[in-house]
Amino acid sequence: MEWNKNEFLSEVEYLLGVSGTEISRANGKELYNAISKAIMADLHADWARAKESHSKRCGYFSAEFLVGRAIFSNLLNLGILQEVRAALATRGVELYNFEEVEDAALGNGGLGRLAACFLASAATHDIPLDGYGLRYRYGLFKQQFEDGFQKEQADDWLTWGDPWSIRRESERVRVDFADYSVYAIPYDMPVIGYQNGVINTLRLWQSEPIEKFDFKAFDEMRGKEIAENTFRATQITDVLYPNDNTDEGKLLRLRQQYFMVSASLQDILKKQKDKGRSLANLAKYHVLQLNDTHPVLAIPELIRLLENEGMDFDGAFEICRAVFRFTNHTILGEALEKWQGEMVRRVLPEIWEIALKIQARAEKDGLDSARTFIVKEDVVYMANLAVFTCSHVNGVAEIHTGILKENTFRDWYALYPEKFVNVTNGITPRRWFLLNNPQMATEITARIGEEWERDLAKIKGIENYIEDKDFRKKFTQIKLGNKRRLAAYIERREGITIPEHFIFDVQIKRLHEYKRQLLNAFSALYIYNELKNGGLPDFKPTAFIFGGKAAAGYFAAKAIIKFINEIAKKVNGDSETLDKLKVVFVQNYNVSYAEKMVCAADISEQISMAGMEASGTGNMKFMLNGTVTLGTLDGANVEICEEAGRENNYIFGATVEEVAAVKKAYDPNKILAKNEKLKKVVESLIDGTFDDNGTGMLKTVYDSLLSGDDPDRYLVLYDFEEYLNMKLRLISEYGGEEFTTKCLKNMANAGKFSSDRSVKEYAKNIWKL
Ligand code: 26Q
């Protein structure tokens, strides 16, 4: 792309004129839209070229793409971030004011953010990868605290306009349900490679009614009918399901999933035919990656579409075998999707028939329908359907893939060992280093050149500077500056002051019991009690910073948020501990907040019960930004330790094997009986220390730890002592020369965790591009 300052500015002026204003009078939204569109206008040639540049392409089918804010990363990738900033400054416009633009939060957490990183990395390495998903009218809800309780509000992200999408009316397709049909309209977003002229596509489908306006009904004043027809169509892409790692089978979600895969597959088949290629050759030109079970209906839907084109079932099934691949992102049983036959038959009767045929095919292949089934007792198991059909099934970290083979899919693994592969997750170093930590990036480039930006393994080169006084000083200064900036932001948004000399101990991720935010909260309260009693004389001032959303219907997770907010209120209001301790739960944690936090943290909390976190990707973002991990041997933490050295991180807690052994005869009451101080912390949930406004929330947290048929399911109390000791050790080592060395060792060894590496592995081993 050619970029020219004067042409750009006159384009912005022209676009503002079209919307009836001018640079000096335009408000933030008008400027944002005009500037973004002026950039978009320059992309078309590169974008069109990329679409035709490879004969075989991969479609990444995902219900979530958590892309975040586009404007800064797009300008960075186009190589014009500073140029545009300077050009706008000449007209009195401050580019960084667009920090108030909403994130596109079309995803929940890790799975959706991973999809966004993969697209970005693929474009950067000219890998022909296109995203297919849904254009939710409302993304992940916005979170606010009222009296410490989480409240959800609609995420009306489109009020800022959507200048980074193009509606392609002419490429709409029709999607049929048993009871009605809708149009799927594609909105294409450019996925811009890092300064290489490659632009791939993220295609998001929006549902709309077939009949835009029913004049007859209007004449007859049947207004309710008109409204209902429109609503049942648009409703399909109205809202992202806010669940993370939990399955809530809802009819509307079934419709969403089918709508997404049917539209995407029709689109792909149409292009195949338009190019004069036979459908029998589909796999020669296309490979489709299913991002967890959410798009797995694509398998029976492709069979249905091919049968409609005259192919027989066996032929269509073989094409599915050749086309589809499957990634699993979670071992939590409750997240493995299944659909009741009754529900599928109601809206997708043909799909149900095909699911039965696939089950019959499995039995014909000799599969034991008691152990390896697709449909059983009128329920279709989406993960099993995927594993049976797909040629490749992958987990997202070594330990996770191991668990898939040994537990989750063990019977399948025995049948098809060659299908199972690992691809450890990664993150894009452009958004998660260059963009969010530009000063540190500049220091690195000054020493080892800029190749690491595209080949993160090269960041290893800074190991030669770990003992370099100047480099260490720069690292410390830049981190301090990042902390200062984050503290100012937190003060503005949350009204809580954190002095920059505090240790920033950060846990940011979706709220889930298995991630054990409760363990962290207990340690904060424990430390507070100690300080009040004159203990821990050498304790260095520390801020415990939390961020994350709880699924709206996940009561236990919301209770933990309330608990942490109650602790924060108590601690932050106590003048005796003011100079030692702060606790803050930031509101509405999202991608843009994360960008500010990962470069400012001193401690990265990755403390899930071993065996539960498939990979984690936040852990990688902190590592790359030079932060030590306080964590368990879970997910990608294991590989982080392999790369950076376990001695450079702070690892504690039961391992996967120990978890299994402990669980055989675990009584959390015995732990409390032996630890008076921990007991006091836990009892604070019920002894009146905190008030939950009569909701009984805190008592449910207490009960989940000490009673029921699986008390303390995630071994919070079991791991507490080791965790606390490791945390106190970390805090005591903080600030010393050895500690800085540990931070830098992590940064220097983060190369493996680039999503460039992940995507290249998929392209070579799985997609065979
Ligand atoms: C399922 C059914 C109904 C409604 C919602 C869902 C649902 C939605 C989202 C189930 C699961 C998810 C998300 C899972 C997820 O984000 N998993 C994370 O994936 C990351 C990328 O691989 C890993 O790093 C994390 O460890 C894993 O938790």
Tab-separated table of C-alpha atoms and ligand atoms in Angstrom, residues 60 63-64 107-115 118 240-250 253 257 291-294 327-332 334-339 395-397 400 423 425 510 514-515 612-620 635-636 762, ligand 1:
chain	number	residue	atom	x	y	z
A	60	TYR	CA	-10.907	-21.059	10.425
A	63	ALA	CA	-17.970	-18.844	17.011
A	64	GLU	CA	-15.618	-16.286	18.565
A	107	GLY	CA	-15.498	-13.549	22.017
A	108	ASN	CA	-15.337	-14.616	25.630
A	109	GLY	CA	-11.715	-15.256	26.416
A	110	GLY	CA	-8.844	-17.503	25.429
A	111	LEU	CA	-10.429	-19.368	22.550
A	112	GLY	CA	-11.648	-16.216	20.841
A	113	ARG	CA	-8.456	-14.262	21.414
A	114	LEU	CA	-6.417	-17.195	20.059
A	115	ALA	CA	-8.453	-17.099	16.848
A	118	PHE	CA	-3.882	-16.821	14.524
A	240	LEU	CA	-22.632	-13.655	21.921
A	241	TYR	CA	-23.276	-16.358	24.502
A	242	PRO	CA	-21.303	-15.162	27.502
A	243	ASN	CA	-20.285	-18.617	28.703
A	244	ASP	CA	-16.667	-19.537	28.943
A	245	ASN	CA	-15.927	-23.212	29.371
A	246	THR	CA	-19.521	-24.138	30.206
A	247	ASP	CA	-22.173	-25.604	27.998
A	248	GLU	CA	-25.676	-24.254	28.219
A	249	GLY	CA	-27.670	-26.003	25.527
A	250	LYS	CA	-30.080	-23.453	24.135
A	253	ARG	CA	-27.333	-21.293	20.241
A	257	GLN	CA	-24.074	-22.504	15.146
A	291	ASN	CA	-12.380	-24.192	16.652
A	292	ASP	CA	-13.724	-26.419	19.404
A	293	THR	CA	-17.183	-27.988	19.129
A	294	HIS	CA	-19.087	-24.768	18.398
A	327	THR	CA	-9.058	-28.338	17.947
A	328	ASN	CA	-10.137	-29.001	21.521
A	329	HIS	CA	-9.680	-26.172	24.024
A	330	THR	CA	-10.913	-27.606	27.258
A	331	ILE	CA	-11.089	-30.782	29.254
A	332	LEU	CA	-13.906	-29.581	31.472
A	334	GLU	CA	-19.307	-29.402	31.255
A	335	ALA	CA	-17.913	-27.594	28.206
A	336	LEU	CA	-18.129	-30.545	25.800
A	337	GLU	CA	-21.197	-29.738	23.775
A	338	LYS	CA	-23.995	-32.156	23.166
A	339	TRP	CA	-27.434	-31.646	21.664
A	395	GLY	CA	-4.784	-30.034	21.919
A	396	VAL	CA	-3.308	-26.620	22.663
A	397	ALA	CA	-0.347	-27.397	24.942
A	400	HIS	CA	-3.287	-30.808	27.449
A	423	VAL	CA	0.056	-27.478	18.667
A	425	ASN	CA	-0.813	-21.960	21.529
A	510	ARG	CA	-12.213	-15.135	33.001
A	514	TYR	CA	-10.789	-23.913	38.285
A	515	LYS	CA	-8.648	-20.819	37.701
A	612	MET	CA	-7.530	-27.883	34.232
A	613	GLU	CA	-6.148	-25.045	32.111
A	614	ALA	CA	-5.734	-26.372	28.585
A	615	SER	CA	-2.987	-23.873	27.809
A	616	GLY	CA	-3.537	-20.324	28.925
A	617	THR	CA	-2.265	-17.555	26.683
A	618	GLY	CA	-2.205	-14.666	29.155
A	619	ASN	CA	0.754	-16.426	30.761
A	620	MET	CA	2.625	-16.010	27.441
A	635	GLY	CA	-1.189	-25.815	30.598
A	636	ALA	CA	1.535	-23.877	28.864
A	762	TYR	CA	-0.824	-25.878	11.674
B	1	26Q	C1	-20.207	-23.986	24.998
B	1	26Q	C2	-21.563	-24.287	24.916
B	1	26Q	C3	-22.533	-23.330	25.120
B	1	26Q	C4	-22.133	-22.031	25.386
B	1	26Q	C5	-20.782	-21.720	25.453
B	1	26Q	C6	-19.835	-22.699	25.268
B	1	26Q	C7	-18.401	-22.356	25.362
B	1	26Q	C8	-17.961	-21.087	25.016
B	1	26Q	C9	-16.651	-20.764	25.108
B	1	26Q	C10	-17.451	-23.279	25.781
B	1	26Q	C11	-16.124	-22.944	25.874
B	1	26Q	C12	-15.704	-21.675	25.530
B	1	26Q	C13	-14.330	-21.227	25.626
B	1	26Q	C14	-13.301	-21.974	25.951
B	1	26Q	C15	-11.969	-21.391	26.070
B	1	26Q	O1	-11.778	-20.199	25.923
B	1	26Q	N1	-10.944	-22.193	26.347
B	1	26Q	C16	-9.599	-21.674	26.492
B	1	26Q	O2	-8.948	-21.758	25.235
B	1	26Q	C17	-7.679	-21.152	25.275
B	1	26Q	C18	-7.115	-21.181	23.876
B	1	26Q	O3	-6.782	-22.471	23.508
B	1	26Q	C19	-6.788	-21.855	26.280
B	1	26Q	O4	-5.559	-21.171	26.333
B	1	26Q	C20	-7.445	-21.883	27.650
B	1	26Q	O5	-6.665	-22.655	28.550
B	1	26Q	C21	-8.842	-22.451	27.549
B	1	26Q	O6	-9.512	-22.341	28.788
